[in-house]
mmCIF file of C-alpha atoms in Angstrom:
data_model
loop_
_atom_site.group_PDB
_atom_site.id
_atom_site.type_symbol
_atom_site.label_atom_id
_atom_site.label_comp_id
_atom_site.label_asym_id
_atom_site.label_seq_id
_atom_site.Cartn_x
_atom_site.Cartn_y
_atom_site.Cartn_z
ATOM 1 C CA MET O 1 -18.707 -4.926 9.905
ATOM 2 C CA SER O 2 -17.875 -6.326 13.329
ATOM 3 C CA GLU O 3 -14.918 -8.573 14.116
ATOM 4 C CA ALA O 4 -17.373 -11.444 14.589
ATOM 5 C CA LEU O 5 -18.338 -11.189 10.909
ATOM 6 C CA ILE O 6 -14.756 -11.475 9.661
ATOM 7 C CA ASP O 7 -13.118 -14.864 9.339
ATOM 8 C CA ILE O 8 -9.596 -13.624 10.035
ATOM 9 C CA ASN O 9 -8.312 -17.149 9.370
ATOM 10 C CA SER O 10 -9.457 -16.873 5.740
ATOM 11 C CA ILE O 11 -6.767 -14.238 5.166
ATOM 12 C CA GLN O 12 -3.584 -15.844 3.851
ATOM 13 C CA HIS O 13 -0.088 -14.494 4.425
ATOM 14 C CA GLY O 14 2.989 -14.537 2.262
ATOM 15 C CA TYR O 15 6.353 -12.925 1.672
ATOM 16 C CA ALA O 16 7.957 -11.440 -1.422
ATOM 17 C CA GLN O 17 11.642 -10.631 -1.878
ATOM 18 C CA ILE O 18 11.675 -7.280 -3.691
ATOM 19 C CA GLY O 19 14.635 -4.977 -4.180
ATOM 20 C CA GLY O 20 16.631 -6.675 -1.436
ATOM 21 C CA VAL O 21 13.775 -6.337 1.057
ATOM 22 C CA ARG O 22 11.483 -9.090 2.326
ATOM 23 C CA LEU O 23 7.912 -7.776 2.312
ATOM 24 C CA HIS O 24 5.067 -9.429 4.191
ATOM 25 C CA TYR O 25 1.588 -9.281 2.698
ATOM 26 C CA ALA O 26 -1.896 -10.463 3.576
ATOM 27 C CA GLN O 27 -4.052 -11.848 0.773
ATOM 28 C CA HIS O 28 -7.693 -12.757 0.298
ATOM 29 C CA GLY O 29 -9.806 -13.754 -2.681
ATOM 30 C CA SER O 30 -8.983 -15.236 -6.046
ATOM 31 C CA GLY O 31 -10.588 -12.884 -8.532
ATOM 32 C CA GLU O 32 -9.198 -12.146 -11.957
ATOM 33 C CA ARG O 33 -8.321 -8.510 -11.107
ATOM 34 C CA LEU O 34 -5.802 -7.526 -8.425
ATOM 35 C CA VAL O 35 -6.319 -4.837 -5.769
ATOM 36 C CA VAL O 36 -3.359 -3.611 -3.671
ATOM 37 C CA LEU O 37 -4.201 -1.845 -0.386
ATOM 38 C CA LEU O 38 -1.464 0.413 1.059
ATOM 39 C CA HIS O 39 -1.661 1.322 4.744
ATOM 40 C CA GLY O 40 -0.976 4.645 6.408
ATOM 41 C CA PHE O 41 1.349 5.710 9.227
ATOM 42 C CA PRO O 42 1.797 4.028 11.673
ATOM 43 C CA GLU O 43 -0.370 1.142 10.539
ATOM 44 C CA CYS O 44 0.062 -2.250 8.872
ATOM 45 C CA TRP O 45 -1.907 -4.717 6.726
ATOM 46 C CA TYR O 46 -4.339 -5.331 9.595
ATOM 47 C CA SER O 47 -5.942 -1.914 9.141
ATOM 48 C CA TRP O 48 -7.347 -3.252 5.843
ATOM 49 C CA ARG O 49 -8.735 -6.544 7.264
ATOM 50 C CA HIS O 50 -12.380 -5.627 6.623
ATOM 51 C CA GLN O 51 -11.674 -4.486 3.060
ATOM 52 C CA LEU O 52 -9.556 -7.584 2.359
ATOM 53 C CA VAL O 53 -12.505 -9.826 3.145
ATOM 54 C CA ALA O 54 -15.165 -7.673 1.440
ATOM 55 C CA LEU O 55 -13.194 -6.976 -1.754
ATOM 56 C CA GLY O 56 -11.888 -10.542 -1.789
ATOM 57 C CA GLN O 57 -15.366 -11.700 -2.788
ATOM 58 C CA HIS O 58 -14.732 -10.273 -6.275
ATOM 59 C CA TYR O 59 -10.980 -9.632 -6.568
ATOM 60 C CA THR O 60 -7.610 -10.949 -5.497
ATOM 61 C CA VAL O 61 -6.699 -8.467 -2.766
ATOM 62 C CA VAL O 62 -3.327 -7.946 -1.094
ATOM 63 C CA ALA O 63 -2.345 -5.617 1.717
ATOM 64 C CA PRO O 64 1.417 -5.478 2.236
ATOM 65 C CA ASP O 65 3.240 -4.321 5.308
ATOM 66 C CA MET O 66 5.295 -1.659 3.567
ATOM 67 C CA ARG O 67 9.045 -1.696 4.180
ATOM 68 C CA GLY O 68 9.808 -0.625 7.729
ATOM 69 C CA TYR O 69 6.475 -1.807 9.129
ATOM 70 C CA ASN O 70 5.293 -4.812 11.112
ATOM 71 C CA LEU O 71 6.485 -8.122 9.582
ATOM 72 C CA SER O 72 8.382 -6.624 6.620
ATOM 73 C CA ASP O 73 12.105 -5.885 6.655
ATOM 74 C CA LYS O 74 13.289 -2.608 8.132
ATOM 75 C CA PRO O 75 16.279 -1.324 6.147
ATOM 76 C CA PRO O 76 18.528 0.911 8.284
ATOM 77 C CA ARG O 77 19.195 3.744 5.818
ATOM 78 C CA VAL O 78 16.826 6.690 5.348
ATOM 79 C CA GLU O 79 17.421 6.590 1.591
ATOM 80 C CA ASP O 80 15.846 3.114 1.535
ATOM 81 C CA TYR O 81 12.448 4.745 2.158
ATOM 82 C CA THR O 82 12.095 7.131 -0.785
ATOM 83 C CA LEU O 83 8.800 7.257 -2.648
ATOM 84 C CA ASP O 84 10.599 5.829 -5.687
ATOM 85 C CA ARG O 85 11.714 2.767 -3.701
ATOM 86 C CA LEU O 86 8.276 2.320 -2.157
ATOM 87 C CA ALA O 87 6.648 2.597 -5.596
ATOM 88 C CA ASP O 88 9.072 -0.037 -6.885
ATOM 89 C CA ASP O 89 8.078 -2.282 -3.960
ATOM 90 C CA VAL O 90 4.443 -2.084 -5.061
ATOM 91 C CA THR O 91 5.191 -2.900 -8.696
ATOM 92 C CA GLY O 92 7.524 -5.670 -7.541
ATOM 93 C CA LEU O 93 4.688 -7.131 -5.477
ATOM 94 C CA ILE O 94 2.348 -6.956 -8.473
ATOM 95 C CA ARG O 95 4.921 -8.894 -10.537
ATOM 96 C CA HIS O 96 5.571 -11.329 -7.654
ATOM 97 C CA LEU O 97 1.878 -12.198 -7.733
ATOM 98 C CA GLY O 98 2.089 -12.895 -11.469
ATOM 99 C CA ARG O 99 0.035 -9.859 -12.466
ATOM 100 C CA LYS O 100 0.637 -7.028 -14.916
ATOM 101 C CA GLU O 101 -1.526 -4.378 -13.241
ATOM 102 C CA ALA O 102 -3.608 -3.622 -10.175
ATOM 103 C CA ALA O 103 -6.065 -1.215 -8.668
ATOM 104 C CA VAL O 104 -3.868 0.600 -6.154
ATOM 105 C CA VAL O 105 -5.582 1.986 -3.050
ATOM 106 C CA GLY O 106 -3.712 4.019 -0.459
ATOM 107 C CA HIS O 107 -4.631 5.665 2.813
ATOM 108 C CA ASP O 108 -2.577 8.450 4.436
ATOM 109 C CA TRP O 109 1.120 7.637 3.821
ATOM 110 C CA GLY O 110 -0.049 4.779 1.595
ATOM 111 C CA ALA O 111 -1.901 7.327 -0.565
ATOM 112 C CA GLY O 112 1.371 9.155 -1.157
ATOM 113 C CA VAL O 113 2.911 5.859 -2.227
ATOM 114 C CA ALA O 114 -0.106 5.108 -4.447
ATOM 115 C CA TRP O 115 0.318 8.463 -6.215
ATOM 116 C CA ALA O 116 4.027 7.665 -6.690
ATOM 117 C CA VAL O 117 3.186 4.281 -8.246
ATOM 118 C CA ALA O 118 0.714 5.910 -10.649
ATOM 119 C CA SER O 119 3.233 8.613 -11.569
ATOM 120 C CA LYS O 120 6.331 6.421 -11.945
ATOM 121 C CA HIS O 121 4.699 3.232 -13.252
ATOM 122 C CA PRO O 122 1.303 4.122 -14.812
ATOM 123 C CA GLU O 123 1.337 0.897 -16.826
ATOM 124 C CA TYR O 124 0.854 -1.048 -13.558
ATOM 125 C CA VAL O 125 -2.243 0.887 -12.435
ATOM 126 C CA TRP O 126 -5.703 0.185 -13.855
ATOM 127 C CA ARG O 127 -7.428 2.149 -11.067
ATOM 128 C CA LEU O 128 -6.177 4.477 -8.331
ATOM 129 C CA ALA O 129 -7.845 5.492 -5.076
ATOM 130 C CA ALA O 130 -6.009 7.833 -2.717
ATOM 131 C CA LEU O 131 -7.617 8.509 0.655
ATOM 132 C CA GLN O 132 -6.728 11.693 2.583
ATOM 133 C CA VAL O 133 -3.722 12.725 0.466
ATOM 134 C CA PRO O 134 -3.895 14.586 -2.869
ATOM 135 C CA PRO O 135 -1.121 14.399 -5.488
ATOM 136 C CA LEU O 136 2.171 15.690 -4.067
ATOM 137 C CA ALA O 137 2.269 18.863 -6.207
ATOM 138 C CA VAL O 138 -1.270 19.837 -5.141
ATOM 139 C CA TRP O 139 -0.547 19.027 -1.504
ATOM 140 C CA LEU O 140 2.659 21.104 -1.414
ATOM 141 C CA LYS O 141 1.052 24.026 -3.282
ATOM 142 C CA ASN O 142 -1.716 24.250 -0.688
ATOM 143 C CA MET O 143 0.393 23.449 2.382
ATOM 144 C CA THR O 144 -0.144 25.656 5.410
ATOM 145 C CA PHE O 145 2.057 25.792 8.489
ATOM 146 C CA LYS O 146 -0.701 24.173 10.543
ATOM 147 C CA GLN O 147 -1.033 21.317 8.034
ATOM 148 C CA ALA O 148 2.746 20.859 7.910
ATOM 149 C CA LEU O 149 2.784 20.382 11.682
ATOM 150 C CA ARG O 150 0.075 17.728 11.401
ATOM 151 C CA SER O 151 1.745 15.994 8.468
ATOM 152 C CA TRP O 152 5.343 16.095 9.695
ATOM 153 C CA TYR O 153 5.938 12.407 8.918
ATOM 154 C CA MET O 154 5.033 12.939 5.250
ATOM 155 C CA LEU O 155 7.684 15.623 4.768
ATOM 156 C CA PHE O 156 10.826 13.504 5.237
#
């Protein structure tokens, strides 16, 4: 899909105050079911612009800037970026939008967060799609030195 086929102005933007952090999100569609798209490193909501528009034809779709990225708050402490906190951000966003559950889709770092949401809060996940990152236990079990060098940012 080319940029010319996307009406970028049809994507709405909002903010949610979750766990003391102000999170920006992009939203498209008004379907009954919710889809949450989680970006990778070092990306932001914009990397999902094509999927927002396409999936928005059938679902309500949101793509947040996760904490520390783009238009969302950037807490100063490292401990503010644990997978538990990021998973809580996602469930907080689901509640902020007045929903009880969502299909959670993550790419790269966002896939790690998606797995954390499904593990910590399975009641919020009706579908899970994780692109490029397996569950943490599987990933660590099969980690090679070469892969660790390529995935340094995931090992904090």
